Amino acid sequence: MKKYKLRLNINDIDYTLKVGAGETLLDIIRDQLNLTGTKKGCDSGACGSCTILMDGMAVKSCLVLALQAEGRKILTIEGLAQDGVLHPLQNAFVEKWAIQCGYCTPGMILTSKALLDENPKPSEDDIRMYLTGNICRCTGYQKIIDAVASVGQLQGERHGKK
Amino acid sequence: MKDMRYIRTASVTEITDSLKKYGDKAKIIAGGQSLVILLKQRLVSPGGLIDISQVNDLKFIKKTKKTIKIGALTTHRDIEKDPLIQAHMPILVEMEKQLASVQIRNMGTLGGNLCHADPAGDLAPPLIVMGAKLKLISAKGSRTVSVEHFFRDFFETAIQPDEVLAEIHVPLLPVSGNALYIKHSTRGVDTTIIGVAAFVSKDRDSNTCKDIRLCVGGVGSVPIRAKKAETAVRGKAVSKKIIAEAGKKASEEIHPVSDLQGSAEYKKELTEVFIKRAIKAAWDGIGRTNA
Amino acid sequence: MAKNKIIGRPFTRVDGRRKACGSSVYGPDIKMPGSLHAKFLGSIYPHAKILHIDTEKAGRLSGVKGIITNKNVPEVYWGFMVKDNPILAGDKVRFIGEPLAVVAATDPDIAEEAAELIHVEYEELEPVFDPEEALEPGAPLIHEGAEAYACTMPDIIRYGNVCGHTKMFGGDLEQGWRESDVIFEDRFSTPVQHHGFIEPHAATARFDLNGRLEIWTPTQAIFATRMALGEILGLPLNRIRVMGTELGGGFGGKTDITVEHFCALLAKMTGKPVKMQLTRSEMMTYTSARHSCVIYLKTGVKKDGHIVACEARLLFDTGGYAGHGPGVAPLGGNCILGPYRTPHFKIDSLSIYTNKMNFSFMRGPGGIQANFACESHIDSIARELNFDPFDFRMKNLVAEGDTSATGQRLEAVGIKEALISVGKMSRWTQRKKRKNRGWGLCCCLYEIVGLPSSALVKLNEDGSIHLVIGAIDLGQGSSTVLTQILAQEMDMAADQIAVTVGDTDMAPYDTGTFGDRVTFNMGNAVIEAARDLKRQLFTGAAAILERPVENLELAAKMILDRNDPKKAISLHELAMSSYYFQGGAPMGKSTFFAPFPAYAYEKVEGNPYAATPVHTYACQAVEISVDKETGVVNVETIYSSHDVGRMINPLGIEGQIQGGVMMGLGYALWEEVVFDAGRVINPNLADYKMPFAINQPEIRIDIVETKAANGPYGAKGAGNPPVLLPGAALANALYDAVGVRIRELPLTPEKVLYCLKNTGVQKEKF
């Protein structure tokens, strides 16, 4: 396979890799870098379990060719907690029972983070629309919405309190 | 996927040079949201990929006196959030909010969407009823094609192997005009079954329909202008009876096929319903929605 | 026992943190150095003789290390109930996508390329796709020589294309018809539903240097997987270790082997670890899905609204192999009468071969199909007789002491409370008739699966404890519930309790995680194991403290004399003392098996699920609006009440109900695996429509606690009933809203619109 140089930053670490033109970002994250928190569910952009943040934007890594991530800053689920301290979204998902089997969870959390970074006080409708690209088969969604909304409110309050 | 050559381009010239060099042996990749799926399913197997996603010259949204010019690498999400589009073409913002998902919209480009030419695609019908045009560039020069005449068949356009779609020019809506898009799908934000775009303008003196353009996606191999339905309304007072007639004419002039999305009869019924709803909503919204 | 501080209270998921951080290791995440990757070649015909398979060209491809076909694997037939499944198709294929060969290569692309180089010569046979056609005389026979197949359970009735025929009756049906004032007849049909778990099937197998097989796989039943591999490989069970990975959704679809045996055989052949992961398309065409079903109901009632008689015929399409069909059919038959007293009845429930892929258990197996039919039928009858649907149901409800369809005595019957609760939540008696809006009701009776579960509770040197079990947590939260039970029994905080699941080398025998069985069976086992441990500890402490056992109690990791608390010993000291001095390492153990309750043995045939430890009940009301121009049904609110026996973890129960309701909603409105001449034409998640977050209506929940006498603290199970309800609830609401009665799921807008435009036309099949 013809390999090309790829330089990118994942979870605050710079990498220089050799990848083929047809390899997806999902494949190199999981297989070359052994970061298996990002999941393969359908490999066709429907389920969203492969969602990562690329320069802060939620994208489906199974639909991004690795070489198109040249020079970009990637955040996977492994990079969310800092020094063992969970991100408020992670805490909320745990506390609110927004996790059952957990397979959709990394993608759900990262998409939710992108939402809250853009819109700190989303309505329930905003949250549901934003999560359209992430399928969950276990929870029926309500507790996921509750978890995101609880962090949203918190952020909103902090925002208001200054 | 088959092993491929990868060519990264940084300017429009580099794109056209690469196209000249590789011709139909290579495929352009922009956002990749359609192409990567085709590559995985092995529906296309090019020898190389020409990555144009970093050509910043093709990412812009500019307003001139009469149009809004959009670079083909503008993403769906850029459109959704852009203040100029929100002010002057809310039809595009509303359409984008229901397109696929946020993740897809973050990567997918308008140019990629149009060149993929999915007959149920949501972008084409609104652009068609607004009379949008496309600028195609090759090493030989450039040409302009209307969006309406860009689509040839299922997933096939008028673009030549040495051309890249560079810009989309959308005329501003007239003051007495309005445009609206209704998308019908199973789960809401989902593969479109039927999409209907309507543009109407009012003759203020006679209070009749000055002009109307209707376009239906998902009922043919390309988006279809419902011209007989338009004729039923153009120049007339927009009454319930006229709207009903337009709906009926639209359902008669389209010839959808039965597939997973629904039977041909059902698609005809839906076309009638949504043509009526689109005309009424567009007409009622004149003077209220555009800047 | 310690005062209850924990049961019924929220309790944080014990596996939540690792799942939220992406640290859980699922089947696809297992990696082994030097692994080969396997891909299979599937049949292109639904029914054909295999004349020749040529793997020579494939074998020469660089990177290919091993290929298995029917020719070089043991001639073993496996199956959950009927052992009719060869390892790889031999003399013939029975569905499109049936594996003919599996290739192991250095990477998945090479394996796939090699699989495509395998040449197969077929001789097409006439296929049959409709189970009713498969029953007709002269229909193509899908399994010749089926009499030779062994069965894992006695009493499975098989003939022709039928691989399981369950028969039940009660009273005297003819008398029932005579006593009836009016008789109603209906036909219903339900679709194939894809399990839809987001995690693909993915197993990794290797043989160690001593010839012992180790396999990592997301399975719901580690011991069943081990047993199947033992039979297929001809290995005694102590030479196989199955390690259940974290599981990304099961719902019954990961109970059987799918790729495990291929990995194991190729690992044996090549001497290397072999990993096999299915694509979504392979999952939707080769592995199982929910049985589709056609149901005929005939019910006789009195004018006063009492049900007198019912004749039911359920025809389950089980595909090319029996799979779980002989289990699904009786589960459907067992609940086709609903929670209603039916003095005279006759039920026939069949599992029928067709040339489609094998179908299996999926959440609420048999019940979801049966309940759609039963509750739509009951609702139609109520309306015909001018009864309010609520009143009609109330009039006929079963109660404590009544009997089930198999003649088993019903206990802890919460259906009346559930119906009343739904009536209150939905303000049923105050609902107003508004244009294009409607209300629908649905009740259900279902059962849990018994069978053995074992638990081992070990005391560590520092006084913390370790629960070792075979039961995998699918995500429903079983490990958390069991931790709660231990926390309650041992008066300990959650961080003092660890749960190790899913390793056949370490865990004592467990039947598996399916059929709502873990809370009930494993919960009971854990309670008994904890009490066994406490007995050992109290005996040891009594000797050391020189106090009578009756005086002692356990609190905060200390055993003390309640009359003289200074006489105390810590669990740490007790543990150390036990290793050296008396008692031995404290380990509580228990196998819980609920003896099969009695039922009407002489009236039931061919029913492996005739007796259940306990039945579960639930009720639902839905409010909808209908767009009459497009046929789109909009679900506004769902009110759902569930008799779960006893709620151990409220958040867990709510989560189960919300998730189950949404799965049932998908089944009712959007989901269908579509076949065209045996080929699945929508094997992807864009064309197969599972609900999104925006499709979730408001769901209001109430819990009824009937406290089952034989359940852990009275708990039953909660996972299955929620999916049973939305189908009929929506069909009934649709009738209420716009007068359209559709007897086929899903209730697509196209069907609704057709019925609206063709009033008076009864369309049997859309």
PDB file of C-alpha atoms in Angstrom, chain C residues 201-305:
ATOM      1  CA  HIS C 201     -20.206  -9.255  16.656  1.00  0.00           C
ATOM      2  CA  ALA C 202     -16.453  -9.681  17.091  1.00  0.00           C
ATOM      3  CA  ALA C 203     -14.556 -12.618  18.572  1.00  0.00           C
ATOM      4  CA  THR C 204     -10.861 -13.335  19.022  1.00  0.00           C
ATOM      5  CA  ALA C 205      -9.665 -16.896  19.578  1.00  0.00           C
ATOM      6  CA  ARG C 206      -6.306 -18.471  20.215  1.00  0.00           C
ATOM      7  CA  PHE C 207      -4.911 -21.764  21.375  1.00  0.00           C
ATOM      8  CA  ASP C 208      -2.291 -21.597  24.055  1.00  0.00           C
ATOM      9  CA  LEU C 209       0.842 -23.771  24.040  1.00  0.00           C
ATOM     10  CA  ASN C 210      -1.008 -26.488  25.941  1.00  0.00           C
ATOM     11  CA  GLY C 211      -3.702 -26.733  23.312  1.00  0.00           C
ATOM     12  CA  ARG C 212      -6.269 -24.914  25.395  1.00  0.00           C
ATOM     13  CA  LEU C 213      -8.703 -22.643  23.577  1.00  0.00           C
ATOM     14  CA  GLU C 214      -9.118 -19.088  24.841  1.00  0.00           C
ATOM     15  CA  ILE C 215     -11.763 -16.925  23.272  1.00  0.00           C
ATOM     16  CA  TRP C 216     -12.866 -13.347  23.879  1.00  0.00           C
ATOM     17  CA  THR C 217     -16.309 -12.524  22.642  1.00  0.00           C
ATOM     18  CA  PRO C 218     -19.267 -10.276  23.521  1.00  0.00           C
ATOM     19  CA  THR C 219     -21.674 -13.055  24.408  1.00  0.00           C
ATOM     20  CA  GLN C 220     -24.773 -13.033  26.582  1.00  0.00           C
ATOM     21  CA  ALA C 221     -24.162 -16.641  27.641  1.00  0.00           C
ATOM     22  CA  ILE C 222     -20.559 -17.637  28.302  1.00  0.00           C
ATOM     23  CA  PHE C 223     -21.379 -21.198  29.349  1.00  0.00           C
ATOM     24  CA  ALA C 224     -23.623 -21.834  26.351  1.00  0.00           C
ATOM     25  CA  THR C 225     -20.830 -20.509  24.113  1.00  0.00           C
ATOM     26  CA  ARG C 226     -18.339 -22.810  25.817  1.00  0.00           C
ATOM     27  CA  MET C 227     -20.664 -25.786  25.422  1.00  0.00           C
ATOM     28  CA  ALA C 228     -21.207 -25.122  21.719  1.00  0.00           C
ATOM     29  CA  LEU C 229     -17.457 -24.749  21.116  1.00  0.00           C
ATOM     30  CA  GLY C 230     -16.791 -27.921  23.060  1.00  0.00           C
ATOM     31  CA  GLU C 231     -19.140 -29.877  20.824  1.00  0.00           C
ATOM     32  CA  ILE C 232     -17.848 -28.294  17.622  1.00  0.00           C
ATOM     33  CA  LEU C 233     -14.152 -28.716  18.419  1.00  0.00           C
ATOM     34  CA  GLY C 234     -14.500 -31.989  20.268  1.00  0.00           C
ATOM     35  CA  LEU C 235     -12.878 -30.506  23.364  1.00  0.00           C
ATOM     36  CA  PRO C 236     -13.764 -31.174  26.988  1.00  0.00           C
ATOM     37  CA  LEU C 237     -15.032 -28.028  28.688  1.00  0.00           C
ATOM     38  CA  ASN C 238     -11.952 -27.630  30.869  1.00  0.00           C
ATOM     39  CA  ARG C 239      -9.879 -27.037  27.749  1.00  0.00           C
ATOM     40  CA  ILE C 240     -11.932 -24.037  26.722  1.00  0.00           C
ATOM     41  CA  ARG C 241     -11.961 -20.639  28.367  1.00  0.00           C
ATOM     42  CA  VAL C 242     -14.632 -18.182  27.266  1.00  0.00           C
ATOM     43  CA  MET C 243     -14.126 -14.619  28.365  1.00  0.00           C
ATOM     44  CA  GLY C 244     -17.136 -12.432  27.822  1.00  0.00           C
ATOM     45  CA  THR C 245     -15.961  -8.941  26.957  1.00  0.00           C
ATOM     46  CA  GLU C 246     -17.892  -5.811  27.757  1.00  0.00           C
ATOM     47  CA  LEU C 247     -21.002  -6.107  25.631  1.00  0.00           C
ATOM     48  CA  GLY C 248     -22.271  -3.268  23.464  1.00  0.00           C
ATOM     49  CA  GLY C 249     -25.910  -4.300  23.337  1.00  0.00           C
ATOM     50  CA  GLY C 250     -27.377  -7.798  23.138  1.00  0.00           C
ATOM     51  CA  PHE C 251     -31.177  -7.940  23.264  1.00  0.00           C
ATOM     52  CA  GLY C 252     -30.978 -11.674  22.569  1.00  0.00           C
ATOM     53  CA  GLY C 253     -28.866 -11.393  19.441  1.00  0.00           C
ATOM     54  CA  LYS C 254     -25.612 -12.408  21.107  1.00  0.00           C
ATOM     55  CA  THR C 255     -26.885 -15.545  22.831  1.00  0.00           C
ATOM     56  CA  ASP C 256     -25.813 -17.975  20.120  1.00  0.00           C
ATOM     57  CA  ILE C 257     -22.415 -18.417  18.535  1.00  0.00           C
ATOM     58  CA  THR C 258     -22.042 -16.427  15.313  1.00  0.00           C
ATOM     59  CA  VAL C 259     -18.299 -16.097  14.585  1.00  0.00           C
ATOM     60  CA  GLU C 260     -16.752 -17.794  17.619  1.00  0.00           C
ATOM     61  CA  HIS C 261     -16.526 -21.260  16.115  1.00  0.00           C
ATOM     62  CA  PHE C 262     -14.991 -19.935  12.903  1.00  0.00           C
ATOM     63  CA  CYS C 263     -12.296 -18.107  14.874  1.00  0.00           C
ATOM     64  CA  ALA C 264     -11.593 -21.182  17.001  1.00  0.00           C
ATOM     65  CA  LEU C 265     -11.336 -23.565  14.052  1.00  0.00           C
ATOM     66  CA  LEU C 266      -9.048 -21.212  12.142  1.00  0.00           C
ATOM     67  CA  ALA C 267      -6.942 -20.578  15.231  1.00  0.00           C
ATOM     68  CA  LYS C 268      -6.512 -24.335  15.531  1.00  0.00           C
ATOM     69  CA  MET C 269      -5.651 -24.667  11.842  1.00  0.00           C
ATOM     70  CA  THR C 270      -3.164 -21.791  11.659  1.00  0.00           C
ATOM     71  CA  GLY C 271      -1.665 -21.845  15.133  1.00  0.00           C
ATOM     72  CA  LYS C 272      -2.263 -18.087  15.354  1.00  0.00           C
ATOM     73  CA  PRO C 273      -4.824 -15.922  17.115  1.00  0.00           C
ATOM     74  CA  VAL C 274      -7.767 -15.222  14.815  1.00  0.00           C
ATOM     75  CA  LYS C 275     -10.130 -12.268  15.055  1.00  0.00           C
ATOM     76  CA  MET C 276     -13.417 -12.048  13.198  1.00  0.00           C
ATOM     77  CA  GLN C 277     -15.576  -8.945  13.235  1.00  0.00           C
ATOM     78  CA  LEU C 278     -18.779  -8.628  11.239  1.00  0.00           C
ATOM     79  CA  THR C 279     -19.767  -5.616   9.173  1.00  0.00           C
ATOM     80  CA  ARG C 280     -23.227  -4.107   9.687  1.00  0.00           C
ATOM     81  CA  SER C 281     -24.331  -5.586   6.379  1.00  0.00           C
ATOM     82  CA  GLU C 282     -23.194  -9.059   7.460  1.00  0.00           C
ATOM     83  CA  MET C 283     -24.952  -8.588  10.788  1.00  0.00           C
ATOM     84  CA  MET C 284     -28.187  -7.798   8.995  1.00  0.00           C
ATOM     85  CA  THR C 285     -27.993 -10.657   6.512  1.00  0.00           C
ATOM     86  CA  TYR C 286     -26.156 -13.528   8.205  1.00  0.00           C
ATOM     87  CA  THR C 287     -26.785 -13.207  11.924  1.00  0.00           C
ATOM     88  CA  SER C 288     -30.213 -13.341  13.439  1.00  0.00           C
ATOM     89  CA  ALA C 289     -33.083 -10.911  13.839  1.00  0.00           C
ATOM     90  CA  ARG C 290     -36.545 -11.010  15.399  1.00  0.00           C
ATOM     91  CA  HIS C 291     -38.988 -13.597  14.012  1.00  0.00           C
ATOM     92  CA  SER C 292     -41.755 -12.241  11.840  1.00  0.00           C
ATOM     93  CA  CYS C 293     -45.126 -13.755  12.568  1.00  0.00           C
ATOM     94  CA  VAL C 294     -48.638 -14.244  11.231  1.00  0.00           C
ATOM     95  CA  ILE C 295     -51.327 -14.688  13.879  1.00  0.00           C
ATOM     96  CA  TYR C 296     -54.925 -15.811  13.505  1.00  0.00           C
ATOM     97  CA  LEU C 297     -57.237 -15.059  16.393  1.00  0.00           C
ATOM     98  CA  LYS C 298     -60.809 -16.106  16.881  1.00  0.00           C
ATOM     99  CA  THR C 299     -62.496 -14.953  20.067  1.00  0.00           C
ATOM    100  CA  GLY C 300     -65.958 -15.538  21.415  1.00  0.00           C
ATOM    101  CA  VAL C 301     -67.478 -13.087  23.875  1.00  0.00           C
ATOM    102  CA  LYS C 302     -70.735 -12.544  25.682  1.00  0.00           C
ATOM    103  CA  LYS C 303     -72.702  -9.375  25.032  1.00  0.00           C
ATOM    104  CA  ASP C 304     -71.929  -8.310  28.594  1.00  0.00           C
ATOM    105  CA  GLY C 305     -68.276  -8.082  27.618  1.00  0.00           C
TER     106      GLY C 305
END
